[in-house]
Amino acid sequence: MKKWLQHPQSWAFVVALLTSLACALAIAATGGRQSSLVPMVFLPVVLAVGACTLEQTVFVGVLASAAYAVAVGFVQHSPTFDQQDVVRIVLLNVTSLTGAMFARRMRLDRDRWRSSAEEKEALLNASQIVASSDKLSSALDSVLLTVKNLVPRVHRAAVFLSDEKGHTMRLAALLGTDPEALRFERFSLRHRRGHWHPDDTQPYYVRDTQLAQDDRMAQLDPAARSVVCVGLRSLTVPIGMLFVSSTEPAGFSQESVRLLQALSDRIAFPLHKIRLQEGLEDLAFTDGMTGLYNYQSFKRHLHDELRRTIRYKRKLALLMLDLDDFKAVNDRYGHPAGNRVLIGVAEIIRHTVRETDLPARYGGEEFAIVCPETDGQEALNVAERIRAAVEASQFEVVPGEMVRITISIGVSSYPLDAVDETSLISAADTALYEAKARGKNRVVATSAAPLRVETAQG
């Protein structure tokens, strides 16, 4: 009952009913059928048409007619009512009801047409702004602003874009200034994160996230009670995802979901074009020789991932890798040959790590890998796969001549080995130096790790 009274239509219905009774009493008190207030019998119907549902309006019309008949009957002091009078007032009420409903339908159609025109204009403006943008960041900002203006009750909106190989989705833009508000900023596309995948052509609407606790996409925003995920497809190529959340259960109407789909359809192609123009990846964040992330990008990723890990009480691991006796390769074959070895090792690392890992060239012959959502044991497994793959490979340093090389790896993890970025790097470096001291070609975990594992060949 309390929830029913919170709805504006419910209050309008109550007011219309009370008005019916008040009008009947006023007519009865001023002469009944001869009262100058008889036209007031139509007032409740007019009020109901303006604010109530069709069923409520019909009920008000019937009640107003009955109340009028009762009022006239009491004034006439007759045990029976004048049937003609009752029929007359009922017909008049029906006529007024029909006219009022027709007027209301015209007003609703006009409002719907106006709303549709405004929505089309907003969608057109959004697509034109995106198409005219030369920067991906500004284009995405305009998309999120359009979402905020078009869709009611939006708590958070974000755009995720896939990498050039289509293996990983990463956060590209967020409505707000706190990226840590989301549980994760990247995820693998190799496996579904729940009941929906960005490749799906239909929008995904979770009306109540509390009923979808096992769905990672539904739980992306911790504060959300309802979410909508819409895939971004340029022609037939999936390029990303539009994510929108609300703090209310069933916070979005089907019309809002339709608008989000329409917006996605309009912006996907121009966004894809901008990405192609920018070379898909910002080269400022990659190492020019190996194609891995560079040192600056590594530091930024480590900072962001560790802050998120601390906030949500997750786990994170760091691998520091260094080629063994690399100076001997440079001294004997020259730096161009050494560069070919570095490129080959980088390829091994790139194909051995998981999609969510972040490999970087730390400097010289040293590499680093940030492993989100990873404990010490999982990190040791990743490190050992890399070590074994490097040892089993041969690298062509000059035409017709191959060399072998090994790699030493130190592993640290949060929260067991460190409290911040500096201590995490220091712990991994210490483990790396220990691996070198113990004979190289091995993986060593920090002493505080739950499982101290080292592996070596020979």
Tab-separated table of C-alpha atoms in Angstrom:
chain	number	residue	atom	x	y	z
A	1	MET	CA	0.000	0.000	0.000
A	2	LYS	CA	2.805	2.394	0.901
A	3	LYS	CA	4.596	1.755	-2.417
A	4	TRP	CA	1.284	2.214	-4.297
A	5	LEU	CA	0.746	5.639	-2.743
A	6	GLN	CA	4.247	6.717	-3.758
A	7	HIS	CA	3.197	6.667	-7.420
A	8	PRO	CA	1.860	10.029	-8.760
A	9	GLN	CA	-0.950	8.267	-10.667
A	10	SER	CA	-2.201	6.758	-7.416
A	11	TRP	CA	-2.502	10.152	-5.763
A	12	ALA	CA	-4.281	11.531	-8.832
A	13	PHE	CA	-6.738	8.629	-8.661
A	14	VAL	CA	-7.472	9.294	-4.978
A	15	VAL	CA	-7.949	13.011	-5.648
A	16	ALA	CA	-10.347	12.253	-8.529
A	17	LEU	CA	-12.410	9.927	-6.332
A	18	LEU	CA	-12.635	12.474	-3.534
A	19	THR	CA	-13.548	15.156	-6.069
A	20	SER	CA	-16.414	12.957	-7.326
A	21	LEU	CA	-17.859	12.685	-3.833
A	22	ALA	CA	-17.331	16.386	-3.113
A	23	CYS	CA	-19.077	17.394	-6.346
A	24	ALA	CA	-22.017	15.101	-5.569
A	25	LEU	CA	-22.416	16.604	-2.103
A	26	ALA	CA	-22.183	20.126	-3.508
A	27	ILE	CA	-24.849	19.388	-6.127
A	28	ALA	CA	-27.118	17.785	-3.526
A	29	ALA	CA	-26.742	20.771	-1.220
A	30	THR	CA	-27.572	23.330	-3.915
A	31	GLY	CA	-30.722	21.919	-5.441
A	32	GLY	CA	-29.847	18.664	-7.111
A	33	ARG	CA	-30.834	18.563	-10.773
A	34	GLN	CA	-31.583	22.288	-10.782
A	35	SER	CA	-28.224	23.195	-9.204
A	36	SER	CA	-25.922	25.491	-11.137
A	37	LEU	CA	-23.062	23.208	-10.048
A	38	VAL	CA	-24.223	20.230	-12.158
A	39	PRO	CA	-21.402	20.775	-14.725
A	40	MET	CA	-18.968	20.012	-11.910
A	41	VAL	CA	-19.880	16.336	-12.277
A	42	PHE	CA	-17.484	16.243	-15.250
A	43	LEU	CA	-14.561	17.689	-13.273
A	44	PRO	CA	-13.355	14.354	-11.767
A	45	VAL	CA	-13.319	12.774	-15.225
A	46	VAL	CA	-11.205	15.600	-16.626
A	47	LEU	CA	-8.783	15.265	-13.704
A	48	ALA	CA	-8.542	11.496	-14.168
A	49	VAL	CA	-7.947	11.735	-17.907
A	50	GLY	CA	-5.026	14.054	-17.322
A	51	ALA	CA	-3.176	11.939	-14.784
A	52	CYS	CA	-4.655	8.430	-14.301
A	53	THR	CA	-4.617	5.169	-16.207
A	54	LEU	CA	-7.475	4.254	-18.544
A	55	GLU	CA	-8.927	1.777	-16.030
A	56	GLN	CA	-8.790	4.344	-13.230
A	57	THR	CA	-10.398	6.986	-15.448
A	58	VAL	CA	-13.323	4.714	-16.366
A	59	PHE	CA	-13.835	3.899	-12.692
A	60	VAL	CA	-13.873	7.592	-11.797
A	61	GLY	CA	-16.435	8.249	-14.556
A	62	VAL	CA	-18.735	5.505	-13.278
A	63	LEU	CA	-18.359	6.687	-9.680
A	64	ALA	CA	-19.055	10.310	-10.623
A	65	SER	CA	-22.216	9.280	-12.471
A	66	ALA	CA	-23.404	7.121	-9.591
A	67	ALA	CA	-22.652	9.834	-7.033
A	68	TYR	CA	-24.620	12.354	-9.078
A	69	ALA	CA	-27.571	9.980	-9.342
A	70	VAL	CA	-27.530	9.385	-5.590
A	71	ALA	CA	-27.333	13.119	-4.889
A	72	VAL	CA	-30.268	13.893	-7.213
A	73	GLY	CA	-32.282	11.027	-5.740
A	74	PHE	CA	-31.906	12.256	-2.185
A	75	VAL	CA	-32.831	15.804	-3.162
A	76	GLN	CA	-35.982	14.566	-4.945
A	77	HIS	CA	-36.888	12.546	-1.814
A	78	SER	CA	-37.652	9.567	-4.009
A	79	PRO	CA	-36.806	5.960	-3.190
A	80	THR	CA	-36.106	5.418	-6.875
A	81	PHE	CA	-34.053	7.542	-9.169
A	82	ASP	CA	-35.129	9.182	-12.371
A	83	GLN	CA	-33.801	6.694	-14.923
A	84	GLN	CA	-33.743	9.257	-17.709
A	85	ASP	CA	-31.711	11.601	-15.568
A	86	VAL	CA	-29.242	8.873	-14.712
A	87	VAL	CA	-28.915	7.796	-18.338
A	88	ARG	CA	-28.470	11.405	-19.382
A	89	ILE	CA	-25.645	12.092	-16.966
A	90	VAL	CA	-23.965	8.770	-17.738
A	91	LEU	CA	-24.057	9.533	-21.465
A	92	LEU	CA	-22.671	12.988	-20.830
A	93	ASN	CA	-19.889	11.525	-18.737
A	94	VAL	CA	-19.105	8.962	-21.418
A	95	THR	CA	-19.037	11.727	-24.021
A	96	SER	CA	-16.725	13.860	-21.924
A	97	LEU	CA	-14.606	10.826	-21.148
A	98	THR	CA	-14.264	9.975	-24.837
A	99	GLY	CA	-13.382	13.527	-25.758
A	100	ALA	CA	-10.895	13.832	-22.944
A	101	MET	CA	-9.261	10.513	-23.821
A	102	PHE	CA	-8.982	11.599	-27.455
A	103	ALA	CA	-7.349	14.852	-26.378
A	104	ARG	CA	-5.009	12.961	-24.090
A	105	ARG	CA	-4.033	10.565	-26.889
A	106	MET	CA	-3.254	13.507	-29.154
A	107	ARG	CA	-1.113	15.074	-26.432
A	108	LEU	CA	0.735	11.804	-25.798
A	109	ASP	CA	1.301	11.304	-29.526
A	110	ARG	CA	2.605	14.855	-29.790
A	111	ASP	CA	4.920	14.345	-26.821
A	112	ARG	CA	6.088	11.004	-28.208
A	113	TRP	CA	6.767	12.549	-31.609
A	114	ARG	CA	8.644	15.420	-29.978
A	115	SER	CA	10.641	13.009	-27.810
A	116	SER	CA	11.420	10.822	-30.813
A	117	ALA	CA	12.572	13.843	-32.797
A	118	GLU	CA	14.796	14.970	-29.923
A	119	GLU	CA	16.270	11.476	-29.578
A	120	LYS	CA	16.984	11.266	-33.302
A	121	GLU	CA	18.642	14.676	-33.185
A	122	ALA	CA	20.768	13.642	-30.186
A	123	LEU	CA	21.825	10.405	-31.895
A	124	LEU	CA	22.642	12.281	-35.099
A	125	ASN	CA	24.659	14.881	-33.192
A	126	ALA	CA	26.572	12.170	-31.341
A	127	SER	CA	27.479	10.338	-34.533
A	128	GLN	CA	28.519	13.605	-36.221
A	129	ILE	CA	30.709	14.615	-33.270
A	130	VAL	CA	32.389	11.211	-33.219
A	131	ALA	CA	32.867	11.241	-36.985
A	132	SER	CA	34.443	14.711	-36.878
A	133	SER	CA	36.777	13.903	-33.962
A	134	ASP	CA	40.427	13.250	-34.658
A	135	LYS	CA	41.131	12.041	-31.118
A	136	LEU	CA	39.673	8.858	-29.707
A	137	SER	CA	39.483	10.296	-26.191
A	138	SER	CA	37.339	13.281	-27.213
A	139	ALA	CA	35.076	11.050	-29.312
A	140	LEU	CA	34.490	8.693	-26.395
A	141	ASP	CA	33.810	11.595	-24.028
A	142	SER	CA	31.067	12.829	-26.351
A	143	VAL	CA	29.572	9.330	-26.462
A	144	LEU	CA	29.374	9.125	-22.672
A	145	LEU	CA	27.897	12.627	-22.452
A	146	THR	CA	25.202	11.573	-24.929
A	147	VAL	CA	24.420	8.525	-22.795
A	148	LYS	CA	24.069	10.721	-19.724
A	149	ASN	CA	21.699	13.121	-21.516
A	150	LEU	CA	19.616	10.476	-23.286
A	151	VAL	CA	19.130	7.827	-20.612
A	152	PRO	CA	17.614	8.546	-17.174
A	153	ARG	CA	19.032	7.154	-13.921
A	154	VAL	CA	22.555	6.498	-15.236
A	155	HIS	CA	25.010	5.963	-12.385
A	156	ARG	CA	28.056	5.012	-14.418
A	157	ALA	CA	28.827	4.632	-18.108
A	158	ALA	CA	31.956	3.228	-19.724
A	159	VAL	CA	33.313	2.251	-23.119
A	160	PHE	CA	35.584	-0.768	-23.467
A	161	LEU	CA	37.584	-1.363	-26.658
A	162	SER	CA	39.208	-4.581	-27.836
A	163	ASP	CA	42.893	-4.871	-28.664
A	164	GLU	CA	44.129	-5.235	-32.232
A	165	LYS	CA	44.042	-9.045	-32.040
A	166	GLY	CA	40.602	-9.162	-30.473
A	167	HIS	CA	41.852	-11.116	-27.464
A	168	THR	CA	41.426	-8.553	-24.688
A	169	MET	CA	38.956	-5.793	-23.846
A	170	ARG	CA	40.253	-2.733	-21.982
A	171	LEU	CA	38.605	0.330	-20.454
A	172	ALA	CA	38.866	3.275	-22.873
A	173	ALA	CA	36.561	5.888	-21.301
A	174	LEU	CA	34.589	6.268	-18.081
A	175	LEU	CA	31.848	8.689	-17.072
A	176	GLY	CA	33.436	10.082	-13.920
A	177	THR	CA	37.007	10.444	-12.724
A	178	ASP	CA	37.560	7.287	-10.693
A	179	PRO	CA	38.543	4.254	-12.819
A	180	GLU	CA	38.852	2.234	-9.624
A	181	ALA	CA	35.069	2.381	-9.307
A	182	LEU	CA	35.002	-0.622	-11.661
A	183	ARG	CA	36.113	-4.051	-10.492
A	184	PHE	CA	38.363	-4.534	-13.520
A	185	GLU	CA	39.613	-2.465	-16.455
A	186	ARG	CA	40.447	-5.310	-18.817
A	187	PHE	CA	39.290	-8.831	-19.428
A	188	SER	CA	39.973	-11.648	-21.831
A	189	LEU	CA	37.648	-12.264	-24.764
A	190	ARG	CA	38.746	-15.882	-25.037
A	191	HIS	CA	36.193	-16.896	-22.427
A	192	ARG	CA	32.778	-15.559	-21.506
A	193	ARG	CA	32.704	-13.536	-18.299
A	194	GLY	CA	29.084	-14.443	-17.647
A	195	HIS	CA	25.883	-14.839	-19.632
A	196	TRP	CA	26.875	-12.231	-22.225
A	197	HIS	CA	29.860	-11.657	-24.511
A	198	PRO	CA	30.731	-8.492	-26.495
A	199	ASP	CA	30.392	-10.553	-29.682
A	200	ASP	CA	26.675	-11.010	-28.959
A	201	THR	CA	24.477	-8.909	-31.228
A	202	GLN	CA	21.700	-8.281	-28.689
A	203	PRO	CA	21.969	-5.959	-25.669
A	204	TYR	CA	22.323	-7.592	-22.267
A	205	TYR	CA	20.067	-6.181	-19.545
A	206	VAL	CA	20.473	-7.334	-15.941
A	207	ARG	CA	17.492	-5.963	-14.030
A	208	ASP	CA	18.859	-6.882	-10.607
A	209	THR	CA	22.559	-7.591	-10.122
A	210	GLN	CA	21.863	-9.187	-6.752
A	211	LEU	CA	20.246	-12.045	-8.662
A	212	ALA	CA	23.318	-12.431	-10.904
A	213	GLN	CA	26.139	-12.809	-8.385
A	214	ASP	CA	27.948	-15.348	-10.606
A	215	ASP	CA	27.975	-13.021	-13.636
A	216	ARG	CA	31.238	-11.047	-13.859
A	217	MET	CA	29.807	-8.540	-16.333
A	218	ALA	CA	26.825	-7.855	-14.057
A	219	GLN	CA	29.217	-7.303	-11.141
A	220	LEU	CA	31.529	-4.920	-13.035
A	221	ASP	CA	30.214	-1.893	-11.114
A	222	PRO	CA	30.061	-2.727	-7.373
A	223	ALA	CA	27.468	-0.004	-6.716
A	224	ALA	CA	25.094	-1.056	-9.506
A	225	ARG	CA	21.729	-2.728	-9.050
A	226	SER	CA	21.007	-2.948	-12.780
A	227	VAL	CA	23.301	-2.858	-15.817
A	228	VAL	CA	23.106	-2.801	-19.606
A	229	CYS	CA	25.887	-4.077	-21.887
A	230	VAL	CA	25.747	-3.287	-25.610
A	231	GLY	CA	28.307	-4.525	-28.112
A	232	LEU	CA	30.022	-2.093	-30.488
A	233	ARG	CA	30.234	-3.556	-33.989
A	234	SER	CA	31.758	-1.829	-37.000
A	235	LEU	CA	29.925	-3.532	-39.839
A	236	THR	CA	30.447	-7.145	-38.682
A	237	VAL	CA	33.628	-6.568	-36.656
A	238	PRO	CA	33.231	-6.442	-32.840
A	239	ILE	CA	35.344	-3.531	-31.579
A	240	GLY	CA	34.131	-2.972	-28.040
A	241	MET	CA	31.338	-2.601	-25.539
A	242	LEU	CA	29.167	0.146	-24.054
A	243	PHE	CA	28.480	-0.441	-20.355
A	244	VAL	CA	25.829	1.501	-18.406
A	245	SER	CA	24.744	0.981	-14.798
A	246	SER	CA	22.089	2.269	-12.403
A	247	THR	CA	21.875	2.133	-8.622
A	248	GLU	CA	18.183	1.186	-8.882
A	249	PRO	CA	16.834	-2.314	-9.638
A	250	ALA	CA	15.258	-2.338	-13.111
A	251	GLY	CA	16.674	1.156	-13.511
A	252	PHE	CA	16.327	1.195	-17.302
A	253	SER	CA	13.221	0.981	-19.454
A	254	GLN	CA	13.131	-1.021	-22.656
A	255	GLU	CA	13.100	2.319	-24.458
A	256	SER	CA	16.408	3.221	-22.783
A	257	VAL	CA	17.919	-0.102	-23.834
A	258	ARG	CA	16.715	0.543	-27.390
A	259	LEU	CA	18.331	3.993	-27.357
A	260	LEU	CA	21.650	2.548	-26.164
A	261	GLN	CA	21.541	0.010	-28.986
A	262	ALA	CA	20.756	2.745	-31.521
A	263	LEU	CA	23.614	4.880	-30.199
A	264	SER	CA	26.033	1.946	-30.406
A	265	ASP	CA	25.019	1.229	-33.987
A	266	ARG	CA	25.688	4.840	-34.982
A	267	ILE	CA	29.056	5.351	-33.287
A	268	ALA	CA	30.785	1.992	-33.847
A	269	PHE	CA	32.010	2.646	-37.393
A	270	PRO	CA	33.408	6.176	-36.791
A	271	LEU	CA	35.106	4.955	-33.594
A	272	HIS	CA	36.700	2.118	-35.533
A	273	LYS	CA	37.869	4.577	-38.171
A	274	ILE	CA	39.517	6.811	-35.556
A	275	ARG	CA	41.297	3.817	-34.047
A	276	LEU	CA	42.615	2.822	-37.450
A	277	GLN	CA	43.831	6.354	-38.015
A	278	GLU	CA	45.619	6.330	-34.680
A	279	GLY	CA	47.259	3.040	-35.515
A	280	LEU	CA	45.065	1.054	-33.088
A	281	GLU	CA	47.604	1.517	-30.318
A	282	ASP	CA	49.304	4.589	-28.975
A	283	LEU	CA	52.945	4.032	-29.922
A	284	ALA	CA	54.065	6.256	-27.060
A	285	PHE	CA	53.293	3.398	-24.676
A	286	THR	CA	55.178	0.640	-26.501
A	287	ASP	CA	58.815	-0.247	-26.924
A	288	GLY	CA	59.788	0.456	-30.513
A	289	MET	CA	61.961	-2.639	-30.910
A	290	THR	CA	60.090	-5.418	-29.100
A	291	GLY	CA	56.521	-4.149	-29.362
A	292	LEU	CA	55.963	-4.748	-25.639
A	293	TYR	CA	54.912	-1.995	-23.246
A	294	ASN	CA	57.755	0.396	-22.432
A	295	TYR	CA	59.030	1.345	-18.967
A	296	GLN	CA	56.692	4.331	-18.543
A	297	SER	CA	53.683	2.255	-19.510
A	298	PHE	CA	54.787	-0.518	-17.146
A	299	LYS	CA	54.955	1.927	-14.239
A	300	ARG	CA	51.520	3.313	-15.043
A	301	HIS	CA	49.936	-0.132	-15.335
A	302	LEU	CA	51.575	-1.340	-12.130
A	303	HIS	CA	50.366	1.752	-10.281
A	304	ASP	CA	46.779	1.403	-11.526
A	305	GLU	CA	46.555	-2.353	-11.013
A	306	LEU	CA	48.043	-2.243	-7.521
A	307	ARG	CA	45.654	0.509	-6.413
A	308	ARG	CA	42.727	-1.532	-7.675
A	309	THR	CA	44.098	-4.668	-6.036
A	310	ILE	CA	44.410	-2.915	-2.683
A	311	ARG	CA	40.967	-1.351	-2.926
A	312	TYR	CA	39.150	-4.603	-3.682
A	313	LYS	CA	41.417	-6.808	-1.569
A	314	ARG	CA	42.592	-8.857	-4.558
A	315	LYS	CA	45.949	-10.414	-5.444
A	316	LEU	CA	48.654	-9.280	-7.837
A	317	ALA	CA	52.029	-10.673	-8.864
A	318	LEU	CA	55.106	-9.179	-10.507
A	319	LEU	CA	57.746	-10.981	-12.570
A	320	MET	CA	61.187	-9.471	-13.216
A	321	LEU	CA	63.119	-11.239	-15.991
A	322	ASP	CA	66.741	-10.862	-17.123
A	323	LEU	CA	68.595	-12.670	-19.920
A	324	ASP	CA	71.628	-14.629	-18.725
A	325	ASP	CA	75.042	-13.693	-20.148
A	326	PHE	CA	73.477	-11.405	-22.738
A	327	LYS	CA	76.589	-9.223	-22.824
A	328	ALA	CA	78.520	-12.154	-24.294
A	329	VAL	CA	76.123	-12.248	-27.259
A	330	ASN	CA	76.604	-8.533	-27.897
A	331	ASP	CA	80.389	-8.778	-27.524
A	332	ARG	CA	80.723	-11.712	-29.884
A	333	TYR	CA	78.089	-10.990	-32.538
A	334	GLY	CA	77.420	-7.255	-32.144
A	335	HIS	CA	74.435	-5.247	-30.969
A	336	PRO	CA	72.247	-5.918	-34.048
A	337	ALA	CA	72.499	-9.629	-33.255
A	338	GLY	CA	71.654	-8.913	-29.619
A	339	ASN	CA	68.603	-6.952	-30.732
A	340	ARG	CA	67.395	-9.948	-32.731
A	341	VAL	CA	67.671	-12.070	-29.594
A	342	LEU	CA	65.698	-9.494	-27.598
A	343	ILE	CA	62.977	-9.444	-30.246
A	344	GLY	CA	62.804	-13.241	-30.217
A	345	VAL	CA	62.559	-13.419	-26.423
A	346	ALA	CA	59.866	-10.721	-26.439
A	347	GLU	CA	57.845	-12.831	-28.881
A	348	ILE	CA	58.150	-15.838	-26.574
A	349	ILE	CA	56.974	-13.756	-23.622
A	350	ARG	CA	54.076	-12.297	-25.595
A	351	HIS	CA	52.822	-15.731	-26.652
A	352	THR	CA	53.396	-17.393	-23.283
A	353	VAL	CA	51.725	-14.980	-20.877
A	354	ARG	CA	47.979	-14.935	-20.358
A	355	GLU	CA	45.730	-12.397	-22.099
A	356	THR	CA	45.287	-10.363	-18.923
A	357	ASP	CA	49.027	-10.160	-18.111
A	358	LEU	CA	50.952	-6.986	-18.980
A	359	PRO	CA	54.450	-7.695	-20.344
A	360	ALA	CA	56.911	-4.810	-20.708
A	361	ARG	CA	60.520	-4.173	-21.606
A	362	TYR	CA	61.975	-2.833	-18.368
A	363	GLY	CA	65.280	-1.752	-19.901
A	364	GLY	CA	68.235	-3.317	-21.715
A	365	GLU	CA	67.866	-7.099	-21.561
A	366	GLU	CA	65.434	-6.935	-18.638
A	367	PHE	CA	61.677	-7.479	-18.845
A	368	ALA	CA	58.799	-7.135	-16.366
A	369	ILE	CA	55.327	-8.669	-16.290
A	370	VAL	CA	52.397	-7.413	-14.204
A	371	CYS	CA	49.952	-10.238	-13.440
A	372	PRO	CA	46.572	-8.971	-12.141
A	373	GLU	CA	44.314	-11.305	-10.141
A	374	THR	CA	47.268	-13.664	-9.636
A	375	ASP	CA	48.728	-15.247	-6.509
A	376	GLY	CA	52.305	-16.407	-5.980
A	377	GLN	CA	51.761	-19.967	-7.187
A	378	GLU	CA	50.045	-18.897	-10.417
A	379	ALA	CA	52.851	-16.421	-11.076
A	380	LEU	CA	55.450	-19.148	-10.569
A	381	ASN	CA	53.676	-21.282	-13.164
A	382	VAL	CA	53.710	-18.425	-15.687
A	383	ALA	CA	57.390	-17.746	-14.980
A	384	GLU	CA	58.368	-21.378	-15.406
A	385	ARG	CA	56.583	-21.620	-18.759
A	386	ILE	CA	58.540	-18.589	-19.990
A	387	ARG	CA	61.857	-19.900	-18.666
A	388	ALA	CA	61.352	-23.293	-20.297
A	389	ALA	CA	60.258	-21.769	-23.618
A	390	VAL	CA	63.309	-19.474	-23.787
A	391	GLU	CA	65.697	-22.294	-22.938
A	392	ALA	CA	64.183	-24.526	-25.634
A	393	SER	CA	64.494	-21.866	-28.348
A	394	GLN	CA	67.301	-20.986	-30.742
A	395	PHE	CA	67.897	-17.477	-32.049
A	396	GLU	CA	69.531	-16.593	-35.365
A	397	VAL	CA	72.179	-13.956	-34.644
A	398	VAL	CA	73.765	-13.965	-38.093
A	399	PRO	CA	72.615	-15.762	-41.227
A	400	GLY	CA	73.087	-19.473	-40.719
A	401	GLU	CA	74.249	-19.261	-37.080
A	402	MET	CA	71.984	-19.932	-34.129
A	403	VAL	CA	72.569	-19.367	-30.432
A	404	ARG	CA	70.804	-20.449	-27.283
A	405	ILE	CA	70.216	-18.274	-24.270
A	406	THR	CA	68.595	-18.678	-20.872
A	407	ILE	CA	66.641	-16.378	-18.607
A	408	SER	CA	66.417	-15.853	-14.850
A	409	ILE	CA	63.152	-14.766	-13.245
A	410	GLY	CA	62.254	-13.298	-9.852
A	411	VAL	CA	58.668	-13.406	-8.565
A	412	SER	CA	56.961	-11.279	-5.912
A	413	SER	CA	53.303	-10.919	-5.000
A	414	TYR	CA	50.903	-8.657	-3.167
A	415	PRO	CA	49.935	-8.745	-0.326
A	416	LEU	CA	52.404	-11.398	0.881
A	417	ASP	CA	55.646	-9.757	-0.219
A	418	ALA	CA	54.942	-6.033	-0.485
A	419	VAL	CA	52.779	-3.119	0.579
A	420	ASP	CA	53.327	-0.768	-2.374
A	421	GLU	CA	54.869	-0.494	-5.853
A	422	THR	CA	58.388	0.168	-4.618
A	423	SER	CA	58.490	-2.799	-2.265
A	424	LEU	CA	56.871	-5.062	-4.877
A	425	ILE	CA	59.554	-4.211	-7.460
A	426	SER	CA	62.288	-4.471	-4.836
A	427	ALA	CA	61.072	-7.914	-3.743
A	428	ALA	CA	60.999	-9.203	-7.333
A	429	ASP	CA	64.468	-7.732	-7.980
A	430	THR	CA	65.834	-9.443	-4.875
A	431	ALA	CA	64.439	-12.773	-6.050
A	432	LEU	CA	65.948	-12.159	-9.510
A	433	TYR	CA	69.407	-11.462	-8.057
A	434	GLU	CA	69.117	-14.626	-6.009
A	435	ALA	CA	68.266	-16.605	-9.143
A	436	LYS	CA	71.418	-15.230	-10.771
A	437	ALA	CA	73.499	-16.068	-7.701
A	438	ARG	CA	72.222	-19.649	-7.651
A	439	GLY	CA	73.421	-20.393	-11.148
A	440	LYS	CA	70.978	-18.556	-13.480
A	441	ASN	CA	68.350	-20.167	-15.716
A	442	ARG	CA	65.871	-20.513	-12.894
A	443	VAL	CA	62.767	-19.055	-11.250
A	444	VAL	CA	62.993	-17.862	-7.658
A	445	ALA	CA	60.141	-16.523	-5.543
A	446	THR	CA	60.544	-13.966	-2.784
A	447	SER	CA	61.214	-15.567	0.586
A	448	ALA	CA	57.827	-14.456	1.900
A	449	ALA	CA	55.966	-16.297	-0.856
A	450	PRO	CA	53.657	-19.105	0.293
A	451	LEU	CA	55.411	-21.673	-1.876
A	452	ARG	CA	59.133	-21.236	-2.429
A	453	VAL	CA	59.842	-22.765	-5.805
A	454	GLU	CA	62.933	-22.632	-7.962
A	455	THR	CA	63.525	-24.496	-11.187
A	456	ALA	CA	66.602	-24.916	-13.322
A	457	GLN	CA	68.027	-27.105	-16.014
A	458	GLY	CA	71.394	-28.746	-15.512
